[in-house]
């Protein structure tokens, strides 16, 4: 299967600072990338959909000014959590999707964010 | 609206027992994909299977098997002769046919296999 690399895998930051998470498709071009969030002991919830070269589409209840998504190339999307607070502590995971071939999406390893 | 329900929050079994994880879904689409993922404590999602709605054949892969019943909107997952390494959270998910990357996840079932 295709490889999606997400970095960092873990990050601890102070309240009020911003954190950037990268999602890279290593061996294919991802026309669309998805960002999910998972609170402890809960399911994965879609936060936003990003298409290369255009603005991200956010799910209801997700603050677009707080979770900035940039999909500047076909292999890289970034999620920036701005002015992070302890309630933003969560597991963030991306998936990269190509419309070619088998219409599959491939997940990154996830990023565990802790805001102290 | 699309929805996935995994009614079993936690299951505990003893090694070598068979265990079935239930998944019921709701969709108005006639074509769609169904998935199962395994999430070990490390957090990454391990892909197990993707099934399209055209194909109702059951599938077996080693100790894993899946039972897709369109009539009851269910896609159950059975692990035969469970092992301690099977301990994880298992997620069932659904996507629309032309949105293969946009998944709606169930709540997950935490499986604990004790030696």
Coordinates of N, CA and C in Angstrom, one line a residue:
Chain A
X1 N 0.8 -1.2 0.0 CA 0.0 0.0 0.0 C 0.8 1.2 0.0
X2 N 0.2 2.4 -0.3 CA 0.9 3.6 -0.3 C 1.3 4.1 1.1
X3 N 2.3 4.9 1.1 CA 2.9 5.4 2.4 C 2.5 6.8 2.7
X4 N 2.0 7.1 3.8 CA 1.7 8.5 4.3 C 2.5 8.7 5.6
X5 N 3.3 9.7 5.6 CA 4.1 10.0 6.7 C 3.6 11.3 7.5
X6 N 3.3 11.1 8.7 CA 2.8 12.2 9.5 C 3.9 12.6 10.6
X7 N 4.1 13.9 10.8 CA 5.1 14.3 11.7 C 4.7 15.6 12.4
X8 N 5.0 15.8 13.7 CA 5.6 14.8 14.6 C 4.6 13.7 15.0
X9 N 5.2 12.7 15.6 CA 4.3 11.7 16.2 C 3.8 12.1 17.6
X10 N 4.6 12.8 18.3 CA 4.1 13.3 19.6 C 4.6 14.8 19.7
X11 N 3.8 15.6 20.3 CA 4.3 17.0 20.6 C 3.6 17.5 21.9
X12 N 4.4 18.1 22.7 CA 3.9 18.8 23.9 C 4.2 20.2 23.7
X13 N 3.2 21.1 23.9 CA 3.4 22.5 23.8 C 2.7 23.2 24.9
X14 N 3.1 24.5 25.1 CA 2.5 25.3 26.2 C 1.3 25.9 25.7
X15 N 0.4 26.1 26.5 CA -0.9 26.8 26.2 C -0.6 28.2 25.6
X16 N -1.3 28.4 24.5 CA -1.2 29.7 23.8 C -0.2 29.7 22.6
X17 N 0.5 28.6 22.5 CA 1.4 28.5 21.4 C 0.7 27.8 20.2
X18 N 1.4 27.8 19.1 CA 0.8 27.1 17.9 C 1.7 25.9 17.5
X19 N 1.0 24.9 17.0 CA 1.7 23.7 16.6 C 1.3 23.3 15.2
X20 N 2.3 22.9 14.4 CA 2.1 22.5 13.0 C 2.3 21.0 12.9
X21 N 1.4 20.4 12.2 CA 1.5 18.9 12.0 C 1.6 18.7 10.5
X22 N 2.5 17.9 10.0 CA 2.6 17.7 8.6 C 2.2 16.3 8.2
X23 N 1.6 16.3 7.0 CA 1.1 15.0 6.5 C 1.6 14.9 5.0
X24 N 2.5 13.9 4.8 CA 3.1 13.8 3.4 C 2.7 12.4 2.8
X25 N 2.3 12.5 1.6 CA 2.2 11.2 0.8 C 3.6 11.0 0.1
X26 N 4.2 9.8 0.4 CA 5.6 9.6 0.0 C 5.7 9.1 -1.4
X27 N 4.7 8.3 -1.8 CA 4.9 7.6 -3.1 C 3.7 7.7 -4.0
X28 N 2.9 8.7 -3.8 CA 1.8 9.0 -4.7 C 1.3 10.4 -4.5
X29 N 0.6 10.9 -5.4 CA 0.1 12.3 -5.3 C -1.4 12.3 -4.8
X30 N -1.5 13.0 -3.7 CA -2.8 13.0 -3.0 C -3.6 14.3 -3.4
X31 N -4.6 14.0 -4.2 CA -5.5 15.2 -4.6 C -6.3 15.7 -3.4
X32 N -6.6 14.8 -2.4 CA -7.3 15.2 -1.3 C -6.7 14.7 0.0
X33 N -6.7 15.5 1.0 CA -6.2 15.0 2.3 C -7.3 15.3 3.4
X34 N -7.4 14.4 4.3 CA -8.4 14.5 5.3 C -7.7 14.6 6.7
X35 N -8.3 15.4 7.6 CA -7.8 15.5 8.9 C -8.9 15.1 9.9
X36 N -8.5 14.1 10.8 CA -9.4 13.6 11.8 C -8.8 13.9 13.2
X37 N -9.7 13.9 14.2 CA -9.3 14.2 15.5 C -10.0 13.0 16.4
X38 N -9.2 12.6 17.4 CA -9.7 11.5 18.2 C -9.4 11.9 19.7
X39 N -10.4 12.1 20.5 CA -10.2 12.3 21.9 C -10.1 11.0 22.6
X40 N -9.5 10.9 23.7 CA -9.3 9.6 24.4 C -10.5 8.8 24.6
X41 N -10.4 7.6 24.2 CA -11.5 6.6 24.3 C -12.7 7.0 23.4
X42 N -12.5 7.7 22.4 CA -13.6 8.1 21.5 C -13.2 7.7 20.1
X43 N -14.2 8.0 19.2 CA -14.0 7.6 17.8 C -13.2 8.7 17.1
X44 N -12.9 8.4 15.8 CA -12.3 9.4 15.0 C -13.4 10.3 14.3
X45 N -13.2 11.6 14.4 CA -14.1 12.5 13.8 C -13.4 13.3 12.8
X46 N -14.1 13.4 11.6 CA -13.5 14.2 10.5 C -13.5 15.7 10.9
X47 N -12.4 16.3 10.7 CA -12.3 17.8 11.0 C -12.5 18.6 9.7
X48 N -11.7 18.2 8.7 CA -11.7 19.0 7.5 C -11.2 18.1 6.3
X49 N -11.6 18.6 5.2 CA -11.1 18.0 3.9 C -10.3 19.1 3.2
X50 N -9.2 18.7 2.7 CA -8.4 19.7 2.0 C -8.0 19.2 0.6
X51 N -8.2 20.0 -0.4 CA -7.9 19.7 -1.8 C -6.7 20.6 -2.2
X52 N -5.8 20.0 -2.9 CA -4.6 20.7 -3.3 C -4.9 22.0 -4.0
X53 N -4.4 23.1 -3.5 CA -4.6 24.4 -4.2 C -5.8 25.1 -3.9
X54 N -6.7 24.6 -3.0 CA -7.9 25.3 -2.7 C -8.1 25.3 -1.2
X55 N -9.1 26.1 -0.8 CA -9.4 26.2 0.7 C -9.9 24.9 1.2
X56 N -9.6 24.6 2.5 CA -10.2 23.4 3.1 C -11.6 23.6 3.4
X57 N -12.3 22.5 3.4 CA -13.7 22.4 3.8 C -13.8 21.9 5.2
X58 N -14.4 22.6 6.2 CA -14.4 22.2 7.6 C -15.7 21.6 7.9
X59 N -15.7 20.6 8.8 CA -16.9 20.0 9.3 C -17.6 21.0 10.3
X60 N -18.9 20.8 10.5 CA -19.6 21.7 11.4 C -19.0 21.6 12.8
X61 N -18.8 22.7 13.4 CA -18.3 22.8 14.7 C -16.8 22.9 14.8
X62 N -16.1 22.8 13.7 CA -14.7 22.9 13.7 C -14.3 24.4 13.3
X63 N -13.5 25.0 14.2 CA -13.2 26.4 14.0 C -12.1 26.5 13.0
X64 N -12.4 27.1 11.8 CA -11.4 27.2 10.8 C -10.2 28.1 11.1
X65 N -10.5 29.1 12.0 CA -9.4 30.1 12.3 C -8.5 29.5 13.4
X66 N -8.9 28.4 14.0 CA -8.1 27.8 15.0 C -7.3 26.6 14.4
X67 N -7.9 25.9 13.5 CA -7.2 24.8 12.8 C -7.0 25.2 11.4
X68 N -5.8 25.7 11.2 CA -5.5 26.2 9.8 C -4.9 25.0 9.0
X69 N -5.5 24.8 7.8 CA -5.0 23.7 7.0 C -4.5 24.3 5.7
X70 N -3.3 23.8 5.3 CA -2.7 24.3 4.0 C -2.4 23.0 3.2
X71 N -2.8 23.0 2.0 CA -2.5 21.9 1.1 C -1.9 22.4 -0.2
X72 N -0.6 22.8 0.0 CA 0.1 23.6 -1.0 C 0.6 22.7 -2.2
X73 N 0.7 21.4 -1.9 CA 1.2 20.6 -3.0 C 0.5 19.3 -3.0
X74 N 0.7 18.5 -4.0 CA 0.0 17.2 -4.1 C 0.6 16.1 -3.1
X75 N 1.6 16.5 -2.4 CA 2.2 15.5 -1.5 C 2.3 16.0 0.0
X76 N 1.8 17.2 0.2 CA 1.9 17.8 1.6 C 0.7 18.6 2.0
X77 N 0.2 18.3 3.1 CA -0.8 19.1 3.8 C -0.4 19.3 5.2
X78 N -0.7 20.5 5.7 CA -0.3 20.8 7.1 C -1.5 21.3 7.9
X79 N -1.5 20.9 9.1 CA -2.6 21.3 10.1 C -1.9 22.1 11.2
X80 N -2.3 23.4 11.3 CA -1.7 24.2 12.4 C -2.8 24.5 13.4
X81 N -2.5 24.1 14.7 CA -3.4 24.3 15.8 C -2.9 25.7 16.4
X82 N -3.7 26.7 16.2 CA -3.2 28.0 16.7 C -3.7 28.3 18.1
X83 N -2.9 29.0 18.8 CA -3.2 29.3 20.2 C -3.8 28.1 20.9
X84 N -3.0 27.1 21.0 CA -3.5 25.8 21.6 C -3.9 25.9 23.0
X85 N -4.9 25.2 23.4 CA -5.3 25.2 24.8 C -5.4 23.7 25.3
X86 N -5.4 23.4 26.5 CA -5.5 22.0 27.0 C -6.6 21.2 26.4
X87 N -7.7 21.9 26.1 CA -8.8 21.1 25.5 C -8.6 20.7 24.0
X88 N -7.5 21.2 23.4 CA -7.1 20.8 22.1 C -6.2 19.5 22.1
X89 N -5.9 19.1 23.3 CA -5.1 17.9 23.5 C -5.9 16.8 22.9
X90 N -5.2 16.1 22.0 CA -6.0 15.0 21.2 C -5.0 14.3 20.3
X91 N -5.5 13.3 19.7 CA -4.8 12.5 18.7 C -5.3 13.0 17.3
X92 N -4.4 13.5 16.5 CA -4.8 14.0 15.2 C -4.2 13.1 14.2
X93 N -5.0 12.7 13.2 CA -4.5 11.8 12.2 C -5.0 12.2 10.8
X94 N -4.1 12.1 9.8 CA -4.4 12.5 8.5 C -4.6 11.3 7.6
X95 N -5.3 11.5 6.5 CA -5.3 10.5 5.5 C -5.2 11.1 4.1
X96 N -4.5 10.5 3.2 CA -4.2 11.0 1.9 C -5.0 10.2 0.9
X97 N -5.6 10.8 0.0 CA -6.5 10.1 -1.0 C -6.2 10.5 -2.4
X98 N -6.2 9.5 -3.2 CA -6.0 9.7 -4.6 C -7.2 9.2 -5.4
X99 N -7.7 9.9 -6.4 CA -8.8 9.5 -7.1 C -8.5 8.5 -8.2
X100 N -7.2 8.3 -8.4 CA -6.7 7.4 -9.4 C -6.8 5.9 -8.8
X101 N -6.8 5.0 -9.7 CA -6.7 3.6 -9.3 C -7.9 3.2 -8.5
X102 N -7.6 2.8 -7.3 CA -8.7 2.1 -6.5 C -9.4 3.0 -5.5
X103 N -9.3 4.4 -5.7 CA -10.1 5.3 -4.9 C -9.9 5.0 -3.4
X104 N -8.6 4.8 -3.0 CA -8.4 4.5 -1.6 C -7.8 5.7 -0.9
X105 N -7.9 5.7 0.4 CA -7.2 6.6 1.3 C -6.3 5.9 2.2
X106 N -5.1 6.5 2.5 CA -4.1 5.9 3.4 C -3.8 6.8 4.5
X107 N -3.8 6.2 5.7 CA -3.6 7.0 6.9 C -2.1 7.2 7.3
X108 N -1.9 8.4 7.9 CA -0.6 8.6 8.5 C -0.6 7.9 9.9
X109 N 0.5 8.1 10.6 CA 0.7 7.4 11.9 C 0.0 8.1 13.0
X110 N -0.4 9.4 12.8 CA -1.1 10.1 13.8 C -0.1 11.0 14.6
X111 N -0.6 12.0 15.3 CA 0.1 12.9 16.1 C -0.6 13.1 17.4
X112 N 0.1 12.8 18.5 CA -0.5 12.9 19.8 C -0.1 14.3 20.4
X113 N -1.0 15.2 20.5 CA -0.8 16.6 20.9 C -1.2 16.7 22.4
X114 N -0.3 17.2 23.2 CA -0.6 17.5 24.6 C -0.3 19.0 24.8
X115 N -1.3 19.7 25.3 CA -1.1 21.1 25.6 C -1.1 21.3 27.1
X116 N 0.0 21.9 27.6 CA 0.1 22.0 29.1 C 0.0 23.5 29.5
Chain B
X1 N -28.6 10.6 6.0 CA -27.4 10.7 6.8 C -26.8 9.3 6.9
X2 N -25.5 9.4 7.1 CA -24.8 8.1 7.2 C -24.3 7.9 8.7
X3 N -24.4 6.7 9.1 CA -24.0 6.4 10.5 C -23.5 5.0 10.6
X4 N -22.6 4.8 11.5 CA -22.1 3.5 11.9 C -22.2 3.3 13.4
X5 N -22.7 2.1 13.7 CA -22.9 1.8 15.1 C -22.2 0.5 15.5
X6 N -21.4 0.6 16.5 CA -20.7 -0.5 17.1 C -21.2 -0.6 18.5
X7 N -22.2 -1.5 18.7 CA -22.8 -1.5 20.0 C -22.0 -2.0 21.1
X8 N -21.0 -2.8 20.8 CA -20.1 -3.3 21.8 C -19.0 -2.4 22.1
X9 N -19.0 -1.8 23.3 CA -17.9 -0.9 23.7 C -16.7 -1.6 24.0
X10 N -16.8 -2.6 24.8 CA -15.7 -3.4 25.3 C -16.0 -4.9 25.2
X11 N -15.0 -5.7 24.8 CA -15.2 -7.1 24.8 C -13.9 -7.7 25.5
X12 N -14.1 -8.7 26.3 CA -13.0 -9.4 26.9 C -13.1 -10.8 26.7
X13 N -12.1 -11.5 26.2 CA -12.1 -12.9 25.9 C -10.8 -13.5 26.4
X14 N -10.8 -14.8 26.5 CA -9.6 -15.5 26.9 C -9.0 -16.0 25.6
X15 N -7.7 -16.0 25.6 CA -6.9 -16.5 24.4 C -7.5 -17.8 23.8
X16 N -7.6 -17.9 22.5 CA -8.0 -19.0 21.7 C -9.6 -19.0 21.6
X17 N -10.2 -18.1 22.2 CA -11.7 -18.0 22.0 C -11.9 -17.3 20.7
X18 N -13.1 -17.6 20.1 CA -13.5 -16.9 18.9 C -14.3 -15.6 19.4
X19 N -14.2 -14.6 18.6 CA -14.9 -13.4 19.1 C -15.4 -12.7 17.8
X20 N -16.7 -12.1 17.9 CA -17.3 -11.4 16.8 C -17.6 -10.0 17.2
X21 N -17.1 -9.1 16.4 CA -17.4 -7.6 16.6 C -18.5 -7.2 15.7
X22 N -19.5 -6.6 16.2 CA -20.6 -6.2 15.4 C -20.5 -4.8 14.9
X23 N -21.1 -4.6 13.7 CA -21.1 -3.3 13.0 C -22.4 -3.2 12.2
X24 N -23.1 -2.2 12.5 CA -24.4 -1.9 11.8 C -24.3 -0.5 11.2
X25 N -24.7 -0.3 10.0 CA -24.5 0.9 9.4 C -25.8 1.4 8.8
X26 N -25.9 2.8 8.5 CA -27.0 3.4 7.9 C -26.6 4.2 6.8
X27 N -27.2 4.1 5.6 CA -26.9 4.9 4.5 C -28.1 4.9 3.5
X28 N -28.3 5.9 2.8 CA -29.3 5.9 1.8 C -28.7 5.7 0.4
X29 N -27.4 5.6 0.4 CA -26.7 5.3 -0.9 C -26.9 3.9 -1.3
X30 N -26.9 3.6 -2.6 CA -26.9 2.2 -3.0 C -25.5 1.7 -3.2
X31 N -24.6 2.5 -3.4 CA -23.2 2.1 -3.5 C -22.3 2.8 -2.5
X32 N -21.5 2.0 -1.8 CA -20.7 2.6 -0.7 C -19.6 1.6 -0.4
X33 N -18.7 2.0 0.5 CA -17.6 1.2 1.0 C -17.8 1.0 2.5
X34 N -17.4 -0.2 2.9 CA -17.3 -0.5 4.3 C -15.9 -0.9 4.7
X35 N -15.4 -0.5 5.9 CA -14.0 -0.8 6.3 C -14.0 -1.3 7.7
X36 N -12.9 -2.0 8.0 CA -12.5 -2.3 9.4 C -11.0 -1.9 9.5
X37 N -10.8 -1.2 10.7 CA -9.4 -0.8 11.1 C -9.2 -1.3 12.5
X38 N -7.9 -1.6 12.7 CA -7.4 -2.0 14.1 C -6.6 -0.8 14.6
X39 N -6.8 -0.4 15.8 CA -6.0 0.6 16.4 C -5.3 0.1 17.7
X40 N -4.1 -0.3 17.6 CA -3.4 -0.8 18.8 C -3.1 0.4 19.7
X41 N -2.6 0.2 20.9 CA -2.3 1.2 21.9 C -1.4 2.3 21.3
X42 N -0.5 2.0 20.4 CA 0.4 3.0 19.8 C -0.4 4.1 19.0
X43 N -1.6 3.8 18.6 CA -2.5 4.8 18.0 C -2.7 4.7 16.5
X44 N -1.7 4.1 15.8 CA -1.9 4.2 14.3 C -3.0 3.3 13.9
X45 N -3.6 3.6 12.8 CA -4.7 2.8 12.2 C -4.2 1.8 11.3
X46 N -4.5 0.5 11.6 CA -4.1 -0.6 10.7 C -5.2 -1.0 9.9
X47 N -5.1 -0.9 8.6 CA -6.2 -1.3 7.6 C -6.4 -2.8 7.6
X48 N -7.6 -3.2 7.7 CA -7.9 -4.6 7.7 C -8.6 -5.0 6.5
X49 N -9.6 -4.3 6.1 CA -10.4 -4.7 4.9 C -11.2 -3.5 4.4
X50 N -11.5 -3.5 3.1 CA -12.4 -2.6 2.5 C -13.3 -3.4 1.6
X51 N -14.6 -3.2 1.8 CA -15.6 -4.0 1.0 C -16.5 -3.0 0.3
X52 N -16.8 -3.2 -1.0 CA -17.7 -2.4 -1.6 C -19.1 -3.0 -1.6
X53 N -20.1 -2.2 -1.7 CA -21.5 -2.7 -1.5 C -22.0 -3.6 -2.6
X54 N -21.2 -3.7 -3.7 CA -21.6 -4.7 -4.7 C -21.3 -6.1 -4.3
X55 N -20.4 -6.2 -3.5 CA -19.8 -7.6 -3.2 C -20.2 -8.0 -1.8
X56 N -21.2 -8.9 -1.8 CA -21.7 -9.4 -0.5 C -21.1 -10.7 -0.1
X57 N -20.1 -11.2 -0.8 CA -19.4 -12.4 -0.4 C -18.7 -12.2 0.9
X58 N -18.7 -13.2 1.7 CA -17.9 -13.2 2.9 C -16.5 -13.4 2.6
X59 N -15.6 -12.8 3.4 CA -14.2 -12.9 3.2 C -13.5 -13.5 4.4
X60 N -12.5 -14.2 4.1 CA -11.6 -14.8 5.1 C -10.2 -14.5 4.8
X61 N -9.5 -14.1 5.9 CA -8.0 -13.8 5.7 C -7.4 -14.3 7.0
X62 N -6.8 -15.5 6.9 CA -6.2 -16.1 8.1 C -7.2 -16.3 9.2
X63 N -7.0 -15.7 10.3 CA -7.9 -15.9 11.5 C -9.1 -14.9 11.4
X64 N -9.0 -14.0 10.5 CA -10.0 -13.0 10.4 C -11.1 -13.4 9.3
X65 N -12.3 -13.1 9.6 CA -13.4 -13.2 8.6 C -14.4 -12.1 8.8
X66 N -15.1 -11.8 7.7 CA -16.0 -10.8 7.7 C -17.3 -11.3 7.1
X67 N -18.4 -10.9 7.7 CA -19.8 -11.3 7.2 C -20.5 -10.0 6.8
X68 N -20.7 -9.8 5.6 CA -21.4 -8.6 5.1 C -22.9 -9.0 4.7
X69 N -23.8 -8.5 5.4 CA -25.3 -8.8 5.2 C -25.9 -7.4 4.8
X70 N -26.2 -7.3 3.5 CA -26.8 -6.0 3.1 C -28.2 -5.9 3.6
X71 N -28.9 -7.0 3.7 CA -30.3 -7.1 4.1 C -30.5 -6.5 5.6
X72 N -29.5 -6.7 6.4 CA -29.5 -6.2 7.8 C -28.6 -5.1 8.0
X73 N -28.0 -4.6 6.9 CA -27.0 -3.5 7.0 C -25.9 -3.8 8.1
X74 N -25.4 -4.9 8.0 CA -24.4 -5.3 9.0 C -23.1 -5.8 8.3
X75 N -22.0 -5.5 9.0 CA -20.7 -5.9 8.5 C -19.9 -6.4 9.7
X76 N -20.1 -7.6 10.1 CA -19.5 -8.1 11.3 C -18.1 -8.7 11.1
X77 N -17.3 -8.7 12.1 CA -15.9 -9.1 12.0 C -15.7 -10.2 13.1
X78 N -15.1 -11.3 12.6 CA -14.9 -12.4 13.5 C -13.4 -12.7 13.6
X79 N -12.9 -12.8 14.8 CA -11.5 -13.3 14.9 C -11.6 -14.7 15.5
X80 N -11.0 -15.6 14.8 CA -11.0 -17.0 15.3 C -9.7 -17.3 16.1
X81 N -9.8 -18.1 17.1 CA -8.7 -18.4 18.0 C -7.9 -17.2 18.3
X82 N -8.5 -16.3 19.1 CA -7.9 -15.0 19.4 C -6.6 -15.1 20.1
X83 N -5.8 -14.1 19.9 CA -4.4 -14.1 20.5 C -4.3 -12.8 21.3
X84 N -3.4 -12.8 22.2 CA -3.1 -11.5 23.0 C -2.8 -10.3 22.1
X85 N -2.1 -10.6 21.0 CA -1.8 -9.5 20.1 C -2.9 -8.9 19.4
X86 N -4.1 -9.6 19.5 CA -5.3 -9.0 18.9 C -5.9 -7.9 19.7
X87 N -5.4 -7.8 20.9 CA -6.0 -6.7 21.8 C -5.7 -5.4 21.2
X88 N -6.8 -4.6 21.0 CA -6.8 -3.3 20.4 C -8.2 -2.8 20.3
X89 N -8.3 -1.6 19.8 CA -9.6 -1.0 19.5 C -9.9 -1.2 18.0
X90 N -11.0 -1.7 17.7 CA -11.4 -2.0 16.3 C -12.5 -1.1 15.9
X91 N -12.3 -0.4 14.7 CA -13.3 0.5 14.2 C -13.8 0.0 12.9
X92 N -15.1 0.1 12.8 CA -15.8 -0.1 11.5 C -16.1 1.3 10.9
X93 N -16.1 1.4 9.6 CA -16.2 2.7 9.0 C -17.0 2.6 7.7
X94 N -17.5 3.7 7.2 CA -18.4 3.7 6.0 C -17.9 4.9 5.2
X95 N -17.9 4.8 3.9 CA -17.7 5.9 3.0 C -18.6 5.8 1.8
X96 N -18.9 7.0 1.2 CA -19.7 7.0 0.0 C -18.8 6.5 -1.1
X97 N -19.4 6.0 -2.2 CA -18.7 5.3 -3.2 C -17.7 6.3 -4.0
X98 N -18.1 7.5 -4.2 CA -17.3 8.4 -4.9 C -16.5 9.3 -3.9
X99 N -16.4 8.9 -2.7 CA -15.7 9.6 -1.6 C -14.9 8.6 -0.8
X100 N -14.1 7.8 -1.5 CA -13.5 6.7 -0.8 C -12.6 7.1 0.3
X101 N -12.2 8.4 0.4 CA -11.3 8.8 1.4 C -12.0 9.4 2.6
X102 N -13.2 9.7 2.5 CA -13.9 10.4 3.6 C -14.7 9.4 4.4
X103 N -14.2 9.0 5.6 CA -14.8 7.9 6.4 C -15.6 8.4 7.5
X104 N -16.7 7.7 7.8 CA -17.5 7.9 9.0 C -17.2 6.7 9.8
X105 N -16.7 6.9 11.0 CA -16.3 5.8 11.9 C -17.4 5.5 12.9
X106 N -17.4 4.2 13.3 CA -18.2 3.8 14.4 C -17.5 4.2 15.7
X107 N -18.1 3.9 16.8 CA -17.5 4.3 18.1 C -16.3 3.5 18.5
X108 N -16.2 2.4 17.9 CA -15.0 1.5 18.2 C -15.4 0.5 19.3
X109 N -14.8 -0.7 19.2 CA -14.9 -1.8 20.2 C -13.5 -2.1 20.7
X110 N -13.4 -2.0 22.0 CA -12.1 -2.3 22.6 C -12.1 -3.8 22.9
X111 N -11.2 -4.5 22.3 CA -11.0 -5.9 22.5 C -9.9 -6.2 23.4
X112 N -10.1 -7.0 24.5 CA -9.0 -7.4 25.4 C -9.0 -8.9 25.3
X113 N -7.8 -9.4 24.9 CA -7.6 -10.9 24.9 C -6.6 -11.2 26.0
X114 N -7.1 -12.0 27.0 CA -6.3 -12.3 28.1 C -5.7 -13.7 27.9
X115 N -4.5 -13.8 28.4 CA -3.8 -15.1 28.3 C -4.4 -16.2 29.1

